[in-house]
mmCIF file of N, CA and C in Angstrom:
data_model
loop_
_atom_site.group_PDB
_atom_site.id
_atom_site.type_symbol
_atom_site.label_atom_id
_atom_site.label_comp_id
_atom_site.label_asym_id
_atom_site.label_seq_id
_atom_site.Cartn_x
_atom_site.Cartn_y
_atom_site.Cartn_z
ATOM 1 N N MET P 3 277.220 -95.394 156.946
ATOM 2 C CA MET P 3 277.708 -94.053 156.822
ATOM 3 C C MET P 3 276.837 -93.143 157.685
ATOM 4 N N THR P 4 277.312 -92.847 158.864
ATOM 5 C CA THR P 4 276.563 -91.962 159.749
ATOM 6 C C THR P 4 277.030 -90.525 159.547
ATOM 7 N N ALA P 5 276.118 -89.607 159.732
ATOM 8 C CA ALA P 5 276.429 -88.189 159.544
ATOM 9 C C ALA P 5 277.482 -87.740 160.552
ATOM 10 N N ASN P 6 278.481 -86.999 160.067
ATOM 11 C CA ASN P 6 279.483 -86.445 160.968
ATOM 12 C C ASN P 6 279.735 -84.961 160.685
ATOM 13 N N ILE P 7 278.835 -84.339 159.906
ATOM 14 C CA ILE P 7 278.941 -82.921 159.580
ATOM 15 C C ILE P 7 277.709 -82.206 160.118
ATOM 16 N N GLY P 8 277.933 -81.195 160.946
ATOM 17 C CA GLY P 8 276.844 -80.426 161.530
ATOM 18 C C GLY P 8 276.315 -79.367 160.581
ATOM 19 N N THR P 9 275.305 -78.656 161.023
ATOM 20 C CA THR P 9 274.618 -77.674 160.183
ATOM 21 C C THR P 9 275.523 -76.523 159.765
ATOM 22 N N VAL P 10 276.241 -75.938 160.708
ATOM 23 C CA VAL P 10 277.122 -74.812 160.381
ATOM 24 C C VAL P 10 278.214 -75.271 159.416
ATOM 25 N N ASP P 11 278.823 -76.404 159.700
ATOM 26 C CA ASP P 11 279.857 -76.966 158.836
ATOM 27 C C ASP P 11 279.291 -77.229 157.439
ATOM 28 N N ARG P 12 278.100 -77.735 157.382
ATOM 29 C CA ARG P 12 277.446 -78.052 156.109
ATOM 30 C C ARG P 12 277.215 -76.792 155.272
ATOM 31 N N VAL P 13 276.720 -75.739 155.908
ATOM 32 C CA VAL P 13 276.470 -74.482 155.201
ATOM 33 C C VAL P 13 277.781 -73.877 154.704
ATOM 34 N N LEU P 14 278.806 -73.883 155.548
ATOM 35 C CA LEU P 14 280.102 -73.346 155.139
ATOM 36 C C LEU P 14 280.690 -74.127 153.969
ATOM 37 N N ARG P 15 280.590 -75.445 154.019
ATOM 38 C CA ARG P 15 281.084 -76.269 152.906
ATOM 39 C C ARG P 15 280.343 -75.950 151.621
ATOM 40 N N ALA P 16 279.031 -75.801 151.703
ATOM 41 C CA ALA P 16 278.244 -75.498 150.510
ATOM 42 C C ALA P 16 278.624 -74.130 149.944
ATOM 43 N N LEU P 17 278.784 -73.138 150.801
ATOM 44 C CA LEU P 17 279.158 -71.799 150.337
ATOM 45 C C LEU P 17 280.554 -71.788 149.714
ATOM 46 N N ILE P 18 281.495 -72.468 150.349
ATOM 47 C CA ILE P 18 282.854 -72.528 149.813
ATOM 48 C C ILE P 18 282.856 -73.276 148.479
ATOM 49 N N GLY P 19 282.119 -74.382 148.403
ATOM 50 C CA GLY P 19 282.038 -75.135 147.156
ATOM 51 C C GLY P 19 281.453 -74.308 146.027
ATOM 52 N N LEU P 20 280.368 -73.594 146.307
ATOM 53 C CA LEU P 20 279.756 -72.736 145.289
ATOM 54 C C LEU P 20 280.698 -71.604 144.881
ATOM 55 N N ALA P 21 281.400 -71.030 145.850
ATOM 56 C CA ALA P 21 282.338 -69.946 145.547
ATOM 57 C C ALA P 21 283.475 -70.436 144.654
ATOM 58 N N LEU P 22 284.007 -71.608 144.947
ATOM 59 C CA LEU P 22 285.080 -72.159 144.117
ATOM 60 C C LEU P 22 284.607 -72.425 142.692
ATOM 61 N N LEU P 23 283.420 -72.974 142.563
ATOM 62 C CA LEU P 23 282.891 -73.231 141.225
ATOM 63 C C LEU P 23 282.620 -71.929 140.478
ATOM 64 N N ALA P 24 282.114 -70.927 141.180
ATOM 65 C CA ALA P 24 281.854 -69.629 140.549
ATOM 66 C C ALA P 24 283.160 -68.976 140.099
ATOM 67 N N MET P 25 284.188 -69.074 140.938
ATOM 68 C CA MET P 25 285.481 -68.496 140.556
ATOM 69 C C MET P 25 286.100 -69.227 139.375
ATOM 70 N N ALA P 26 285.949 -70.547 139.343
ATOM 71 C CA ALA P 26 286.541 -71.329 138.262
ATOM 72 C C ALA P 26 285.821 -71.109 136.935
ATOM 73 N N PHE P 27 284.506 -71.067 136.957
ATOM 74 C CA PHE P 27 283.758 -70.957 135.713
ATOM 75 C C PHE P 27 283.332 -69.527 135.385
ATOM 76 N N GLY P 28 283.313 -68.651 136.367
ATOM 77 C CA GLY P 28 282.862 -67.284 136.145
ATOM 78 C C GLY P 28 283.944 -66.352 135.651
ATOM 79 N N GLY P 29 285.202 -66.734 135.833
ATOM 80 C CA GLY P 29 286.297 -65.890 135.392
ATOM 81 C C GLY P 29 286.549 -64.698 136.287
ATOM 82 N N PHE P 30 286.056 -64.735 137.528
ATOM 83 C CA PHE P 30 286.252 -63.625 138.455
ATOM 84 C C PHE P 30 287.700 -63.529 138.923
ATOM 85 N N VAL P 31 288.363 -64.668 138.991
ATOM 86 C CA VAL P 31 289.756 -64.710 139.432
ATOM 87 C C VAL P 31 290.585 -65.232 138.256
ATOM 88 N N PRO P 32 291.403 -64.380 137.640
ATOM 89 C CA PRO P 32 292.163 -64.809 136.463
ATOM 90 C C PRO P 32 293.056 -66.026 136.722
ATOM 91 N N ALA P 33 293.576 -66.174 137.921
ATOM 92 C CA ALA P 33 294.448 -67.313 138.231
ATOM 93 C C ALA P 33 293.687 -68.636 138.179
ATOM 94 N N LEU P 34 292.366 -68.589 138.397
ATOM 95 C CA LEU P 34 291.561 -69.812 138.363
ATOM 96 C C LEU P 34 290.774 -69.960 137.064
ATOM 97 N N ALA P 35 291.102 -69.165 136.069
ATOM 98 C CA ALA P 35 290.324 -69.173 134.830
ATOM 99 C C ALA P 35 290.755 -70.269 133.863
ATOM 100 N N VAL P 36 291.998 -70.697 133.917
ATOM 101 C CA VAL P 36 292.490 -71.687 132.948
ATOM 102 C C VAL P 36 293.438 -72.675 133.611
ATOM 103 N N GLY P 37 293.638 -73.784 132.940
ATOM 104 C CA GLY P 37 294.656 -74.743 133.341
ATOM 105 C C GLY P 37 294.338 -75.546 134.586
ATOM 106 N N ALA P 38 295.399 -76.051 135.177
ATOM 107 C CA ALA P 38 295.278 -76.928 136.340
ATOM 108 C C ALA P 38 294.602 -76.256 137.535
ATOM 109 N N PRO P 39 294.908 -74.994 137.858
ATOM 110 C CA PRO P 39 294.229 -74.375 139.005
ATOM 111 C C PRO P 39 292.710 -74.367 138.854
ATOM 112 N N LYS P 40 292.236 -74.168 137.632
ATOM 113 C CA LYS P 40 290.785 -74.172 137.398
ATOM 114 C C LYS P 40 290.202 -75.529 137.757
ATOM 115 N N TRP P 41 290.823 -76.596 137.275
ATOM 116 C CA TRP P 41 290.268 -77.930 137.494
ATOM 117 C C TRP P 41 290.460 -78.408 138.923
ATOM 118 N N ILE P 42 291.485 -77.929 139.585
ATOM 119 C CA ILE P 42 291.643 -78.240 141.007
ATOM 120 C C ILE P 42 290.534 -77.554 141.804
ATOM 121 N N ALA P 43 290.254 -76.290 141.477
ATOM 122 C CA ALA P 43 289.168 -75.561 142.149
ATOM 123 C C ALA P 43 287.831 -76.236 141.888
ATOM 124 N N VAL P 44 287.610 -76.719 140.676
ATOM 125 C CA VAL P 44 286.370 -77.421 140.343
ATOM 126 C C VAL P 44 286.261 -78.707 141.163
ATOM 127 N N ALA P 45 287.336 -79.479 141.223
ATOM 128 C CA ALA P 45 287.311 -80.744 141.964
ATOM 129 C C ALA P 45 287.046 -80.499 143.448
ATOM 130 N N VAL P 46 287.731 -79.525 144.030
ATOM 131 C CA VAL P 46 287.530 -79.225 145.449
ATOM 132 C C VAL P 46 286.112 -78.706 145.682
ATOM 133 N N GLY P 47 285.619 -77.871 144.796
ATOM 134 C CA GLY P 47 284.259 -77.349 144.918
ATOM 135 C C GLY P 47 283.213 -78.448 144.867
ATOM 136 N N VAL P 48 283.392 -79.399 143.952
ATOM 137 C CA VAL P 48 282.443 -80.512 143.838
ATOM 138 C C VAL P 48 282.494 -81.393 145.082
ATOM 139 N N VAL P 49 283.698 -81.657 145.583
ATOM 140 C CA VAL P 49 283.829 -82.466 146.802
ATOM 141 C C VAL P 49 283.176 -81.757 147.988
ATOM 142 N N MET P 50 283.393 -80.456 148.102
ATOM 143 C CA MET P 50 282.784 -79.699 149.200
ATOM 144 C C MET P 50 281.259 -79.749 149.116
ATOM 145 N N LEU P 51 280.709 -79.555 147.925
ATOM 146 C CA LEU P 51 279.256 -79.635 147.763
ATOM 147 C C LEU P 51 278.743 -81.047 148.036
ATOM 148 N N GLY P 52 279.490 -82.043 147.585
ATOM 149 C CA GLY P 52 279.076 -83.431 147.802
ATOM 150 C C GLY P 52 279.050 -83.808 149.270
ATOM 151 N N THR P 53 280.100 -83.444 149.996
ATOM 152 C CA THR P 53 280.134 -83.781 151.419
ATOM 153 C C THR P 53 279.071 -83.001 152.184
ATOM 154 N N ALA P 54 278.789 -81.772 151.754
ATOM 155 C CA ALA P 54 277.711 -81.004 152.395
ATOM 156 C C ALA P 54 276.365 -81.665 152.122
ATOM 157 N N GLY P 55 276.193 -82.192 150.933
ATOM 158 C CA GLY P 55 274.925 -82.817 150.570
ATOM 159 C C GLY P 55 274.636 -84.105 151.315
ATOM 160 N N VAL P 56 275.659 -84.929 151.516
ATOM 161 C CA VAL P 56 275.435 -86.221 152.174
ATOM 162 C C VAL P 56 275.723 -86.172 153.679
ATOM 163 N N ARG P 57 276.216 -85.021 154.166
ATOM 164 C CA ARG P 57 276.520 -84.817 155.598
ATOM 165 C C ARG P 57 277.542 -85.808 156.136
ATOM 166 N N PHE P 58 278.470 -86.236 155.275
ATOM 167 C CA PHE P 58 279.497 -87.188 155.689
ATOM 168 C C PHE P 58 280.820 -86.799 155.047
ATOM 169 N N CYS P 59 281.879 -86.748 155.868
ATOM 170 C CA CYS P 59 283.222 -86.448 155.380
ATOM 171 C C CYS P 59 284.137 -87.619 155.744
ATOM 172 N N PRO P 60 284.707 -88.299 154.740
ATOM 173 C CA PRO P 60 285.599 -89.428 155.036
ATOM 174 C C PRO P 60 286.814 -89.037 155.881
ATOM 175 N N LEU P 61 287.357 -87.851 155.671
ATOM 176 C CA LEU P 61 288.506 -87.425 156.484
ATOM 177 C C LEU P 61 288.111 -87.231 157.942
ATOM 178 N N TYR P 62 286.904 -86.741 158.172
ATOM 179 C CA TYR P 62 286.426 -86.614 159.552
ATOM 180 C C TYR P 62 286.361 -87.986 160.219
ATOM 181 N N ARG P 63 285.943 -88.996 159.480
ATOM 182 C CA ARG P 63 285.863 -90.342 160.062
ATOM 183 C C ARG P 63 287.256 -90.868 160.398
ATOM 184 N N ILE P 64 288.225 -90.642 159.506
ATOM 185 C CA ILE P 64 289.592 -91.112 159.745
ATOM 186 C C ILE P 64 290.160 -90.486 161.017
ATOM 187 N N PHE P 65 289.920 -89.174 161.193
ATOM 188 C CA PHE P 65 290.467 -88.465 162.350
ATOM 189 C C PHE P 65 289.491 -88.390 163.523
ATOM 190 N N ASP P 66 288.382 -89.104 163.428
ATOM 191 C CA ASP P 66 287.378 -89.175 164.480
ATOM 192 C C ASP P 66 286.889 -87.780 164.907
ATOM 193 N N ILE P 67 286.499 -86.980 163.913
ATOM 194 C CA ILE P 67 285.972 -85.637 164.140
ATOM 195 C C ILE P 67 284.488 -85.649 163.828
ATOM 196 N N ARG P 68 283.706 -85.000 164.664
ATOM 197 C CA ARG P 68 282.263 -84.834 164.425
ATOM 198 C C ARG P 68 281.884 -83.402 164.734
ATOM 199 N N THR P 69 281.203 -82.762 163.813
ATOM 200 C CA THR P 69 280.727 -81.403 164.084
ATOM 201 C C THR P 69 279.234 -81.384 164.312
ATOM 202 N N CYS P 70 278.609 -82.555 164.284
ATOM 203 C CA CYS P 70 277.177 -82.632 164.574
ATOM 204 C C CYS P 70 276.991 -83.262 165.957
ATOM 205 N N GLN P 71 275.805 -83.097 166.485
ATOM 206 C CA GLN P 71 275.518 -83.683 167.786
ATOM 207 C C GLN P 71 275.323 -85.182 167.644
ATOM 208 N N ARG P 72 275.711 -85.908 168.653
ATOM 209 C CA ARG P 72 275.604 -87.375 168.594
ATOM 210 C C ARG P 72 274.218 -87.846 168.901
#
């Protein structure tokens, strides 16, 4: 598993993941406060944080995308 996520991409993923989790659990957005939208936002937020943490995105590998330097 080689890194395929660059620094800017990594920071953006982490910020988006944290924002989704904050919206889902913080109640800032009523549409994401309950039900399926909440858990979808949680799942996407966790995946975004996870891929930012390990610097690897499986979809990037499938489509042969790299945002980091080789």
